[in-house]
mmCIF file of C-alpha atoms and ligand atoms in Angstrom:
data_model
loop_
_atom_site.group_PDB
_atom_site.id
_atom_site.type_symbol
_atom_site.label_atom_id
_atom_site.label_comp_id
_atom_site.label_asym_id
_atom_site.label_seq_id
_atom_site.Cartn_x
_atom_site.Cartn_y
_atom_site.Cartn_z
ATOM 1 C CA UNK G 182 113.103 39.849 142.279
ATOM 2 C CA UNK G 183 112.490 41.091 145.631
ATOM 3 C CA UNK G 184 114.282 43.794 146.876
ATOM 4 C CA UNK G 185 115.899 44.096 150.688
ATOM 5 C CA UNK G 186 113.588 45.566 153.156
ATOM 6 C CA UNK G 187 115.285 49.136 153.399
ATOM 7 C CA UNK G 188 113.711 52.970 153.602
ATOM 8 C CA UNK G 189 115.330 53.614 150.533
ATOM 9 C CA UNK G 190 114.152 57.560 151.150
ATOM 10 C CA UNK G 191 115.909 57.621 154.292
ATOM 11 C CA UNK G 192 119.026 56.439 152.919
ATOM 12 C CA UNK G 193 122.312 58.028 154.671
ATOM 13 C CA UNK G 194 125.750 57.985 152.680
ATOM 14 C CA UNK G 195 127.454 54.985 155.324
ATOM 15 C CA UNK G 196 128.302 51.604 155.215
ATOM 16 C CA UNK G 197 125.788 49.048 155.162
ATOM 17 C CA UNK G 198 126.568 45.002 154.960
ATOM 18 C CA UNK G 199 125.520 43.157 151.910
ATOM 19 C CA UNK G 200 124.857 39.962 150.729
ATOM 20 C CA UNK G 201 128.415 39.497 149.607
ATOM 21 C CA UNK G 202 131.657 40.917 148.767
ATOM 22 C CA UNK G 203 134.710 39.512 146.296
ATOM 23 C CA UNK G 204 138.214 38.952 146.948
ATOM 24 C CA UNK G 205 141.419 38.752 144.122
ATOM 25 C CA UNK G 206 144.577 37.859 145.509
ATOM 26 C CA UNK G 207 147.728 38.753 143.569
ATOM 27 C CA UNK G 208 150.631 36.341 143.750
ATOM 28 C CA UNK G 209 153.200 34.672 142.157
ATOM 29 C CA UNK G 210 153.117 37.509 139.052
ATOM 30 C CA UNK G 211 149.141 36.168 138.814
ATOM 31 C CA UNK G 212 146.077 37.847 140.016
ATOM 32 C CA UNK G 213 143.737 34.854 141.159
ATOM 33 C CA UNK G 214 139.730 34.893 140.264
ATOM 34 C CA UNK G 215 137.310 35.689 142.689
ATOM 35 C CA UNK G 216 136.056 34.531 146.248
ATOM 36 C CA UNK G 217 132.978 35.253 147.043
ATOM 37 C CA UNK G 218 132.680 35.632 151.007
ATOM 38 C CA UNK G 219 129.688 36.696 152.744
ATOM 39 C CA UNK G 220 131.530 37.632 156.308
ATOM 40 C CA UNK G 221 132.666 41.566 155.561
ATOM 41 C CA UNK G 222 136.128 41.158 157.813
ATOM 42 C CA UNK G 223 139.351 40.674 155.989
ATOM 43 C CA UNK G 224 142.184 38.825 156.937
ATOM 44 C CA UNK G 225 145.653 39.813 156.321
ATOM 45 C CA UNK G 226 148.847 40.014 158.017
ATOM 46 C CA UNK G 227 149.587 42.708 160.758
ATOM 47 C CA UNK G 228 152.793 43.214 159.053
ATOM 48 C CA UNK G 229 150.893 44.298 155.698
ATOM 49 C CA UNK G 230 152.335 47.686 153.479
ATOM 50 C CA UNK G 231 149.374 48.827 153.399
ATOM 51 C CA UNK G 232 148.845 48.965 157.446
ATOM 52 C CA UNK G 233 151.829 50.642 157.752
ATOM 53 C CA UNK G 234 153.165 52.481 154.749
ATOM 54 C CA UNK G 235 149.862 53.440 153.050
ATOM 55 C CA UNK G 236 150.245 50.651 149.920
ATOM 56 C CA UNK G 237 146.648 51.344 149.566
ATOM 57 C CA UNK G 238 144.184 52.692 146.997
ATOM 58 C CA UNK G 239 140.463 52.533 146.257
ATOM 59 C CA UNK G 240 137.315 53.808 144.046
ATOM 60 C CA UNK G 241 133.797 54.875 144.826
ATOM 61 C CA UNK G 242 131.290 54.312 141.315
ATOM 62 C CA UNK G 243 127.846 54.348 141.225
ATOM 63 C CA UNK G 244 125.332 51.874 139.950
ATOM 64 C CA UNK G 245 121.418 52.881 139.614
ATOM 65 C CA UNK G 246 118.384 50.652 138.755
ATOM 66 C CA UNK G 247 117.620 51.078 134.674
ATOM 67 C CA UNK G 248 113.934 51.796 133.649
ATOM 68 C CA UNK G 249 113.530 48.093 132.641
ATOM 69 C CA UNK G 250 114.942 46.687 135.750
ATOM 70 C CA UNK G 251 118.355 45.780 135.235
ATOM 71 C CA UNK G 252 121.378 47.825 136.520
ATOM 72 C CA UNK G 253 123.315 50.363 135.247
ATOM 73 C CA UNK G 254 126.810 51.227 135.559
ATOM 74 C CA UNK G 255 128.341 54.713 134.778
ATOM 75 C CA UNK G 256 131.837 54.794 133.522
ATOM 76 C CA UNK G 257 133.252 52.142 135.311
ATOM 77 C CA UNK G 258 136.275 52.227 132.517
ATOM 78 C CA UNK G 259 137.252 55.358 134.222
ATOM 79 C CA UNK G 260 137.309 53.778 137.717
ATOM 80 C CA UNK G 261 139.175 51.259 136.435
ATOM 81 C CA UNK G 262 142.148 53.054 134.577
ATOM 82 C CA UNK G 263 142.149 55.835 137.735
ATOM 83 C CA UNK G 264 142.821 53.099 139.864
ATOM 84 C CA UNK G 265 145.636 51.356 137.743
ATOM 85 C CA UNK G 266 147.605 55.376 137.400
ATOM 86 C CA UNK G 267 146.888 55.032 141.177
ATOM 87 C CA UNK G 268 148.601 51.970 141.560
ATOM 88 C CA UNK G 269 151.352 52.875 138.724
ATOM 89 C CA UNK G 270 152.312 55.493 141.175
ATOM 90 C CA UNK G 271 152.850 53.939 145.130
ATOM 91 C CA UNK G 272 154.006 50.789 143.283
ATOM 92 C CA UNK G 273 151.393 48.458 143.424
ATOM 93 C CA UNK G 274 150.062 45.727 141.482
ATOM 94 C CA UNK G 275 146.373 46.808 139.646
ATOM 95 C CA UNK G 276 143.739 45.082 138.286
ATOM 96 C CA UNK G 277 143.741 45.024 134.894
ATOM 97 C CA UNK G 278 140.899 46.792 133.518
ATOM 98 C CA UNK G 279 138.829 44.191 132.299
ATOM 99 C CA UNK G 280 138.880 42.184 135.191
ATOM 100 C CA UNK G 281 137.882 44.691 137.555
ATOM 101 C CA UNK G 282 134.780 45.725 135.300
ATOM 102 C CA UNK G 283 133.613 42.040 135.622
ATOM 103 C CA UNK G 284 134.108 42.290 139.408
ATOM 104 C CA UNK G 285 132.043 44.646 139.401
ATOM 105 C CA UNK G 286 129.325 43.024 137.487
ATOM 106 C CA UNK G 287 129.855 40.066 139.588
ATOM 107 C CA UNK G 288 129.664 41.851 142.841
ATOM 108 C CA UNK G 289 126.160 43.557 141.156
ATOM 109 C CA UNK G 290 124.367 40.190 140.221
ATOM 110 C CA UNK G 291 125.153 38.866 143.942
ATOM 111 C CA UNK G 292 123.748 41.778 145.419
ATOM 112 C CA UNK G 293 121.260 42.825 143.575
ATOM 113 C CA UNK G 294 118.559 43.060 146.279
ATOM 114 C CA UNK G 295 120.264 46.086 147.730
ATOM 115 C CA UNK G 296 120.186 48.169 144.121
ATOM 116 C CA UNK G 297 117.396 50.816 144.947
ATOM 117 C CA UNK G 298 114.904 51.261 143.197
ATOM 118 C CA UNK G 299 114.497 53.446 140.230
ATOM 119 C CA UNK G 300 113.578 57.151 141.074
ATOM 120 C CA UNK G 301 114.356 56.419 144.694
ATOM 121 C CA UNK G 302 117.353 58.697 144.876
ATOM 122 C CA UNK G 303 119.437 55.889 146.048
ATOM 123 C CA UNK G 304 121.832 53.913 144.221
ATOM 124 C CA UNK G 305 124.352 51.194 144.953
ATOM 125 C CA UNK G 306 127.724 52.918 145.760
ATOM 126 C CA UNK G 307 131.084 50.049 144.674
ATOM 127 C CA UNK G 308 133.756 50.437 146.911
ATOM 128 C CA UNK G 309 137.146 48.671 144.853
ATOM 129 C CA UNK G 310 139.904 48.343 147.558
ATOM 130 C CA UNK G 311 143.640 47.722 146.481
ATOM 131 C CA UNK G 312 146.157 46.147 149.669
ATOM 132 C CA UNK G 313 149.227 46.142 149.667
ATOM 133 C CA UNK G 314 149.568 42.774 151.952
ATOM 134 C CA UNK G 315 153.107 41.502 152.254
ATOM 135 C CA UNK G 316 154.169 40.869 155.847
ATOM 136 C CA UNK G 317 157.468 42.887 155.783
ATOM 137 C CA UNK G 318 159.488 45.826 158.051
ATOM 138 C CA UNK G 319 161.302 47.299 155.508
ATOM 139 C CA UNK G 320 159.309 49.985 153.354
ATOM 140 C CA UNK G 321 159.037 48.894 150.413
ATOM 141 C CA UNK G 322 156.531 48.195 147.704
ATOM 142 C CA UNK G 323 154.674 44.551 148.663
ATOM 143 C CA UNK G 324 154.903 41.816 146.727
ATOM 144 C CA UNK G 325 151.291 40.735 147.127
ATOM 145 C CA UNK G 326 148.218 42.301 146.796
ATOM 146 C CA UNK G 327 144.368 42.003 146.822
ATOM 147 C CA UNK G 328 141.777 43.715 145.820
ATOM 148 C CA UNK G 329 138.543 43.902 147.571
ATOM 149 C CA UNK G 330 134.957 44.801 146.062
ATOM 150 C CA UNK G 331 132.127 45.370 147.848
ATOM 151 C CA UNK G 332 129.154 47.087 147.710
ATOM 152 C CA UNK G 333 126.563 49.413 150.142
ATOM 153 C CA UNK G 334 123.121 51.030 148.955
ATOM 154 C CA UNK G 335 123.573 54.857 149.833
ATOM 155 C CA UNK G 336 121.830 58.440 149.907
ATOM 156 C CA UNK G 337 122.816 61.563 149.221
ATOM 157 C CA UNK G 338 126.566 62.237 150.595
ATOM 158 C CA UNK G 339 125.974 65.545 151.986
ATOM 159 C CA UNK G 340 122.583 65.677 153.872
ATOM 160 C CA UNK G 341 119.753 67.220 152.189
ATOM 161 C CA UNK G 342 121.268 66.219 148.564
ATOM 162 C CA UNK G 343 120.969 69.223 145.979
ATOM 163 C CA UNK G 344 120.240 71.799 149.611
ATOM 164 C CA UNK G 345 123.406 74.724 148.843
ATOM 165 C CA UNK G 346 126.742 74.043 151.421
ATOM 166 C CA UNK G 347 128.976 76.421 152.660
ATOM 167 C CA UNK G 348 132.525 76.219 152.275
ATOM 168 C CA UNK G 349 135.600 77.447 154.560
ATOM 169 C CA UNK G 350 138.835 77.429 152.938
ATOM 170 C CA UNK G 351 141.974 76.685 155.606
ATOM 171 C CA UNK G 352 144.991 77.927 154.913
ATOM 172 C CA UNK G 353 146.622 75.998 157.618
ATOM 173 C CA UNK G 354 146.134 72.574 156.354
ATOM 174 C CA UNK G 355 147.321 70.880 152.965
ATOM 175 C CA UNK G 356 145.441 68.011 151.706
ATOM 176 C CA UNK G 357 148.055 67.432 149.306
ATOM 177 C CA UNK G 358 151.941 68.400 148.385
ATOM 178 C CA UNK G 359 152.927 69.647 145.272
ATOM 179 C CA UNK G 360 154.317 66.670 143.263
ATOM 180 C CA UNK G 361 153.119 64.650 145.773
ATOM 181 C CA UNK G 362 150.036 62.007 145.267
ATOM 182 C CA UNK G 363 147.042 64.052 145.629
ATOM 183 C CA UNK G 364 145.892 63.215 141.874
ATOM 184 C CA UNK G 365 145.181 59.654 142.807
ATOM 185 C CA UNK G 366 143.138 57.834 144.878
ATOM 186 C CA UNK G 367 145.800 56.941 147.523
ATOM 187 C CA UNK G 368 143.833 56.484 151.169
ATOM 188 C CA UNK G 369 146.499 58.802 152.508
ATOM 189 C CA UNK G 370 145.228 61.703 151.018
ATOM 190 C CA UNK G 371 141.865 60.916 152.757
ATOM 191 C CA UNK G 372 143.720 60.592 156.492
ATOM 192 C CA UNK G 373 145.902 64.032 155.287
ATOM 193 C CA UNK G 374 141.945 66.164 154.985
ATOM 194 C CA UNK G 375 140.325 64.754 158.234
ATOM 195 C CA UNK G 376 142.015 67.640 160.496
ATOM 196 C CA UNK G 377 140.766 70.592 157.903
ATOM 197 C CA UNK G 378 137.288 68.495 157.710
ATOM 198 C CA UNK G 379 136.651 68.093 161.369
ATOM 199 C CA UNK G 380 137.934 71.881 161.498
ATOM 200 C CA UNK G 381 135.226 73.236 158.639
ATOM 201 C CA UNK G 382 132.266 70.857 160.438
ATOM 202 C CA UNK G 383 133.288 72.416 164.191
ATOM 203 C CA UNK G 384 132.829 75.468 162.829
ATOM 204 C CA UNK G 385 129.653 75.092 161.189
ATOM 205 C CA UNK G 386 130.674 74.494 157.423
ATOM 206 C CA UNK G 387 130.276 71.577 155.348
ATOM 207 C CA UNK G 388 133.190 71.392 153.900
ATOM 208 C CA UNK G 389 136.615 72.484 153.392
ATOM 209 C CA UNK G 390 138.139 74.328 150.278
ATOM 210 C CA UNK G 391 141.647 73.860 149.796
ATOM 211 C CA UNK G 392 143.842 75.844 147.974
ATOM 212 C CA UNK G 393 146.772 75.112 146.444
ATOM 213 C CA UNK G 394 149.804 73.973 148.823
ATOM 214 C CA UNK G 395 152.339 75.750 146.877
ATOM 215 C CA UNK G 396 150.772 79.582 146.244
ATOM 216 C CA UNK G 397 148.253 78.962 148.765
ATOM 217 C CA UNK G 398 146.438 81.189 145.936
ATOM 218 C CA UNK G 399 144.445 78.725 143.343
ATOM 219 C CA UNK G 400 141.106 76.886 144.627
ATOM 220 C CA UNK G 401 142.152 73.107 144.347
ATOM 221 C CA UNK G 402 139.267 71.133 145.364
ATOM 222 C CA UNK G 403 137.188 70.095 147.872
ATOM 223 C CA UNK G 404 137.511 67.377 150.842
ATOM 224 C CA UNK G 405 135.577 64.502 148.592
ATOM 225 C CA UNK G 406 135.138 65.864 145.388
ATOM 226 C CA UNK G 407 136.062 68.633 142.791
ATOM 227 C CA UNK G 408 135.070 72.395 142.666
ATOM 228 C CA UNK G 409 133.262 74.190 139.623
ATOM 229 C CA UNK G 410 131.743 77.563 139.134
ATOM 230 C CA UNK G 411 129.577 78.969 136.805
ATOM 231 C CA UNK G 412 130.722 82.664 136.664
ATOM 232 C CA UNK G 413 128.798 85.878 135.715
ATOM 233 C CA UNK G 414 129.588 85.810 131.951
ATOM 234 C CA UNK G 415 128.184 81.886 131.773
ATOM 235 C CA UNK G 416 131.340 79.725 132.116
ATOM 236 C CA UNK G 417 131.597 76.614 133.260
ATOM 237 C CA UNK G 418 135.400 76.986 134.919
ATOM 238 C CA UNK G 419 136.981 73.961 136.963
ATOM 239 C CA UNK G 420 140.629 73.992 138.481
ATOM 240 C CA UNK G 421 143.130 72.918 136.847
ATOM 241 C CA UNK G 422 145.709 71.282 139.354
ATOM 242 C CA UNK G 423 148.790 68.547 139.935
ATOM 243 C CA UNK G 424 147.460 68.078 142.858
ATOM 244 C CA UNK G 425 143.734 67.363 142.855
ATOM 245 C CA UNK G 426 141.800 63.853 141.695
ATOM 246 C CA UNK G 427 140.880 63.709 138.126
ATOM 247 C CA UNK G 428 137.002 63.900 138.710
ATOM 248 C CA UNK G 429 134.845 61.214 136.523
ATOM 249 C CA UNK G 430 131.975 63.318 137.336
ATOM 250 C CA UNK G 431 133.750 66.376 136.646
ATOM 251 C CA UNK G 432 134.664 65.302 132.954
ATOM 252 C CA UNK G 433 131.079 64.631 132.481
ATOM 253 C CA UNK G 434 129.575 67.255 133.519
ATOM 254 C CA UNK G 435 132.792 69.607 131.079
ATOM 255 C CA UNK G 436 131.465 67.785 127.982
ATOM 256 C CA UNK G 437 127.839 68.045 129.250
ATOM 257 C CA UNK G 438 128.374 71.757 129.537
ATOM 258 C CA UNK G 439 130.195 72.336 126.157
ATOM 259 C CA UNK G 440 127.096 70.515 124.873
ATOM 260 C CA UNK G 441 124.745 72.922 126.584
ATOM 261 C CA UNK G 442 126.513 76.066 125.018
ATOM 262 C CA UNK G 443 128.604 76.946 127.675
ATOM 263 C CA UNK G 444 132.471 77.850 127.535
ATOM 264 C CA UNK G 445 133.973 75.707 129.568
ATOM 265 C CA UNK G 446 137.432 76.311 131.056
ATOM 266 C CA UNK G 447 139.764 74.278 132.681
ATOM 267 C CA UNK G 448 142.972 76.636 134.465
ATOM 268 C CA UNK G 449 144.349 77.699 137.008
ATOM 269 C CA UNK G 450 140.857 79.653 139.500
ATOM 270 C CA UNK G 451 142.483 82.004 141.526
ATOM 271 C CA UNK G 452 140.468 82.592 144.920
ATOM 272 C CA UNK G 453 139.773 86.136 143.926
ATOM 273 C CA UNK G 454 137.762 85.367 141.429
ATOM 274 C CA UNK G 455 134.906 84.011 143.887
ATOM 275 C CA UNK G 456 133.434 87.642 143.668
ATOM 276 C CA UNK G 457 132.939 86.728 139.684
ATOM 277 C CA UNK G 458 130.895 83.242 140.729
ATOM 278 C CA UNK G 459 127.153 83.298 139.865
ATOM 279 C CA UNK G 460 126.737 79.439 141.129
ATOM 280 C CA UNK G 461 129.278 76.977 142.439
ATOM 281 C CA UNK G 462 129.370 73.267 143.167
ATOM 282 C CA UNK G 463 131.412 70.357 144.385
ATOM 283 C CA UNK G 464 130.947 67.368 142.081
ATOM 284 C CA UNK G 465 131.874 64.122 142.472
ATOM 285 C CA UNK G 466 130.452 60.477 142.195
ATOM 286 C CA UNK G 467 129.150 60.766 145.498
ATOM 287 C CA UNK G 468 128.624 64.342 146.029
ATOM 288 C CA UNK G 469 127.128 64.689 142.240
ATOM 289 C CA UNK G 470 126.599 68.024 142.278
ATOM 290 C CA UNK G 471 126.257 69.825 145.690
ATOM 291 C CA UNK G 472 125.538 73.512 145.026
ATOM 292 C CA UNK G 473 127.747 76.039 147.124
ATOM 293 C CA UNK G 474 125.775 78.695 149.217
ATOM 294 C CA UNK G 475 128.852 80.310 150.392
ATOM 295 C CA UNK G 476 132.809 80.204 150.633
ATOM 296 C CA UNK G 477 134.242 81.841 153.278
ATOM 297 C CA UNK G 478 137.799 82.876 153.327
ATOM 298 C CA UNK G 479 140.206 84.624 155.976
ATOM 299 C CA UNK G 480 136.854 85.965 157.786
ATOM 300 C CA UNK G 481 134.776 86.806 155.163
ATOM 301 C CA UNK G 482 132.046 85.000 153.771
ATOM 302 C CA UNK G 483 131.188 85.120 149.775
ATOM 303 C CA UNK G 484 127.965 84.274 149.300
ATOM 304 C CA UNK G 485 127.305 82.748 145.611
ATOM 305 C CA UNK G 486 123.470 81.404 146.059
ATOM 306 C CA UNK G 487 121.389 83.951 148.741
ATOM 307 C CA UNK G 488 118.351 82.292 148.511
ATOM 308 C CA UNK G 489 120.069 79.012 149.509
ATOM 309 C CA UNK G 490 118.588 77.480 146.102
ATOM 310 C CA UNK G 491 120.484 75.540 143.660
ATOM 311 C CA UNK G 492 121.105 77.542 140.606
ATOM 312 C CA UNK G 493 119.663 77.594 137.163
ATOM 313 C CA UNK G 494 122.728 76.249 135.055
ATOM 314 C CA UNK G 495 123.742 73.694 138.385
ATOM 315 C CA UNK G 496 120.269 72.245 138.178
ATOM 316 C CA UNK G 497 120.614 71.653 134.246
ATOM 317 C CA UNK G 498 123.642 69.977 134.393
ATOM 318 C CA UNK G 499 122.464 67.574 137.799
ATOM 319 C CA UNK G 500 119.281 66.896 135.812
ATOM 320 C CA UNK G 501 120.970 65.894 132.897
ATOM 321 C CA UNK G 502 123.842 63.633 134.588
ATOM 322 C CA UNK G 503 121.733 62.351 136.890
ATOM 323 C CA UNK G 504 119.064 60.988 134.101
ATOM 324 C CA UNK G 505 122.413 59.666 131.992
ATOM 325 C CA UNK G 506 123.064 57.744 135.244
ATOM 326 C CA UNK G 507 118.997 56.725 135.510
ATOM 327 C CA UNK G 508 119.065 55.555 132.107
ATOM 328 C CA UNK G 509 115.783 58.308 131.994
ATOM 329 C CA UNK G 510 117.986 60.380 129.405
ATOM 330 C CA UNK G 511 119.440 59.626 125.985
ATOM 331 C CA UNK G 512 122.820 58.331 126.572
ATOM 332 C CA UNK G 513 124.291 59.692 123.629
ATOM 333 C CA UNK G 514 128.020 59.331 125.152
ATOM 334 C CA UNK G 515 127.624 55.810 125.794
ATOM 335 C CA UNK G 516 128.601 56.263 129.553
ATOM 336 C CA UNK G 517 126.299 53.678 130.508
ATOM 337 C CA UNK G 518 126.928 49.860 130.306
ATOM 338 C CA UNK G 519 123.611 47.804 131.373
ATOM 339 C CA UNK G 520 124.198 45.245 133.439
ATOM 340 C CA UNK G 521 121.863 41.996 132.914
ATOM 341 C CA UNK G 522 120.993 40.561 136.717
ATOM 342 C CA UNK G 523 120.209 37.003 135.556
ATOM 343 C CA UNK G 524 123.497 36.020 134.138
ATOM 344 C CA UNK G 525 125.713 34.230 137.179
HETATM 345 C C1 PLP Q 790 139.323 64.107 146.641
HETATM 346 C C2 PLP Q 790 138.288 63.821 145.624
HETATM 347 N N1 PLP Q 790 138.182 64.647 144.568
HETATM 348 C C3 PLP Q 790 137.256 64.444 143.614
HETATM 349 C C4 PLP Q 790 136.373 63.382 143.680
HETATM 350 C C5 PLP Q 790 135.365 63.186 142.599
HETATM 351 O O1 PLP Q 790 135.769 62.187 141.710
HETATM 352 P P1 PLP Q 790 134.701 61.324 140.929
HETATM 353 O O2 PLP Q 790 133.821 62.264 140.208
HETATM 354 O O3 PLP Q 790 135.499 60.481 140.001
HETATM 355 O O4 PLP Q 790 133.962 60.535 141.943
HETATM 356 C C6 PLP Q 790 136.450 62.513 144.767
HETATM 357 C C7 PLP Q 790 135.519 61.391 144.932
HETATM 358 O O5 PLP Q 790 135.473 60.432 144.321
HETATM 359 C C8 PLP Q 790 137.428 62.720 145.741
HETATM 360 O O6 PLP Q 790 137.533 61.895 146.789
#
């Protein structure tokens, strides 16, 4: 099969069009089956809940070329129940699981020209999008809903991929409240973090750390993915937090960990505790693992990795996740599902 003419080295983490994308449509107590459309603009009405009043959710999984060609998806079961608690919660209608797992290796098979190649770096990032698309003033949940899937080959999410970032945490801004919805995937979260991430990037940082909104004391997470460190004494630790996005990535990388020897502790990581770090990372399906150089908080700058090199125990646990992913390492979790490119 011949691939789409793309530097797949070059690859940025942004939008490109495919081939295709799917649409479901929810109506009448029914979800429909899909529409494939090639043109990547959506129509819906102006007066949609999800324009307005934030009836939105999405994903973001990963999909990588296997060693024998065909694709192969990473814990797309995950994606799928997130985004149904997701929906559960702002009062929308979800997917059921089964049916967006074949979306998904629908979409795949339509597009599988853009799937870079194996040991490219790239991989084919699914974007699942949940509207909330009943015209109506009144706020309340919609009636009807569809989900979008579509797909774009990306890079590395922060530039340089496994290159150490630095980190400023801002007091000033919440991403999330407590009780609020800042453990799902709700778009709103997203539009809540671009003030503290414009903030971090205009002063020269990556990335922001939050803490929590209630203490203003515990590390939460970071803008677009969770936080780990791997302290002094050899633990894995990893906040534990109401108000932070139950990490696929995250998960893996805990059992991967235990597996490796380490303790691994999920709890409450109070901000003074940076001085105990040895290496840090934010980990997420896009991110993976990006190693944290530094963390600077109220003017003064921790730095975790001097040499600006990713650290011994970070580098295990990419290498290991990221074969998993490859299909390059035994599998022995059964995170993978293969995905066969010839059926329709
Ligand atoms: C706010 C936030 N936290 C954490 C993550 C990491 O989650 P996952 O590993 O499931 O991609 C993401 C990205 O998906 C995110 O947007």
């Amino acid at each position: 099969m011949k691939k789409a003419d793309i530097n797949w080295a070059e690859l940025p983490f942004a939008y490109m069009k495919t081939a295709c994308h799917l649409e479901y449509y929810f109506k009448d107590g029914k979800w429909s089956e899909a529409k494939v459309v090639e043109d990547d603009k959506i129509t819906i009405s102006m007066a949609s809940t999800c324009l307005h009043y934030g009836q939105e959710c999405f994903e973001g999984i990963k999909v990588f070329e296997a060693p024998n060609g065909n694709a192969l998806l990473f814990r797309g079961e995950q994606n799928a129940r997130r985004m149904i608690r997701t929906a559960n919660k702002i009062l929308m209608e979800p997917l059921p699981e089964k049916a967006f797992l074949d979306s998904i290796y629908k979409l795949v098979r339509l597009n599988k020209q853009y799937i870079p190649p194996a040991g490219s770096g790239a991989s084919l990032y699914i974007r699942p999008l949940l509207l909330g698309v009943s015209g109506m003033i009144g706020v309340k949940p919609s009636k009807e809903y569809m989900f979008v899937i579509f797909c774009s080959p990306v890079g590395p999410y922060f530039k340089g991929g496994l290159k150490p970032i630095k980190l400023l945490v801002e007091e000033t801004i919440d991403r999330a409240a407590p009780d609020g919805i800042g453990d799902v995937k709700a778009g709103g979260n997203y539009a809540a973090g671009l003030r503290a991430s414009k903030k971090a990037h205009d002063l020269g940082y990556n990335e922001v750390l939050y803490l929590d909104a209630r203490y203003k004391r515990y590390i939460d997470e970071s803008g677009p993915a969770n936080f780990f460190a791997i302290t002094k004494d050899g633990k894995y630790i990893t906040p534990k937090s109401d108000s932070i996005l139950p990490s696929v990535t995250n998960d893996s990388l805990m059992i991967i960990a235990k597996d490796m020897g380490l303790t691994v502790e999920r709890r409450q990581v109070d901000i003074a505790e940076v001085s105990t770090f040895a290496e840090a990372g934010c980990c997420g399906t896009a991110a993976v693992i990006s190693p944290v150089e530094s963390i600077t908080y109220r003017n003064e700058t921790f730095v975790i990795s001097p040499n600006s090199e990713v650290g011994p125990v970070s580098l295990k646990l990419y290498n290991k996740l990221t074969g998993i992913q490859a299909g390059t390492e035994e599998d022995k979790y059964g995170w993978t599902r293969e995905i066969s490119l010839d059926e329709k």
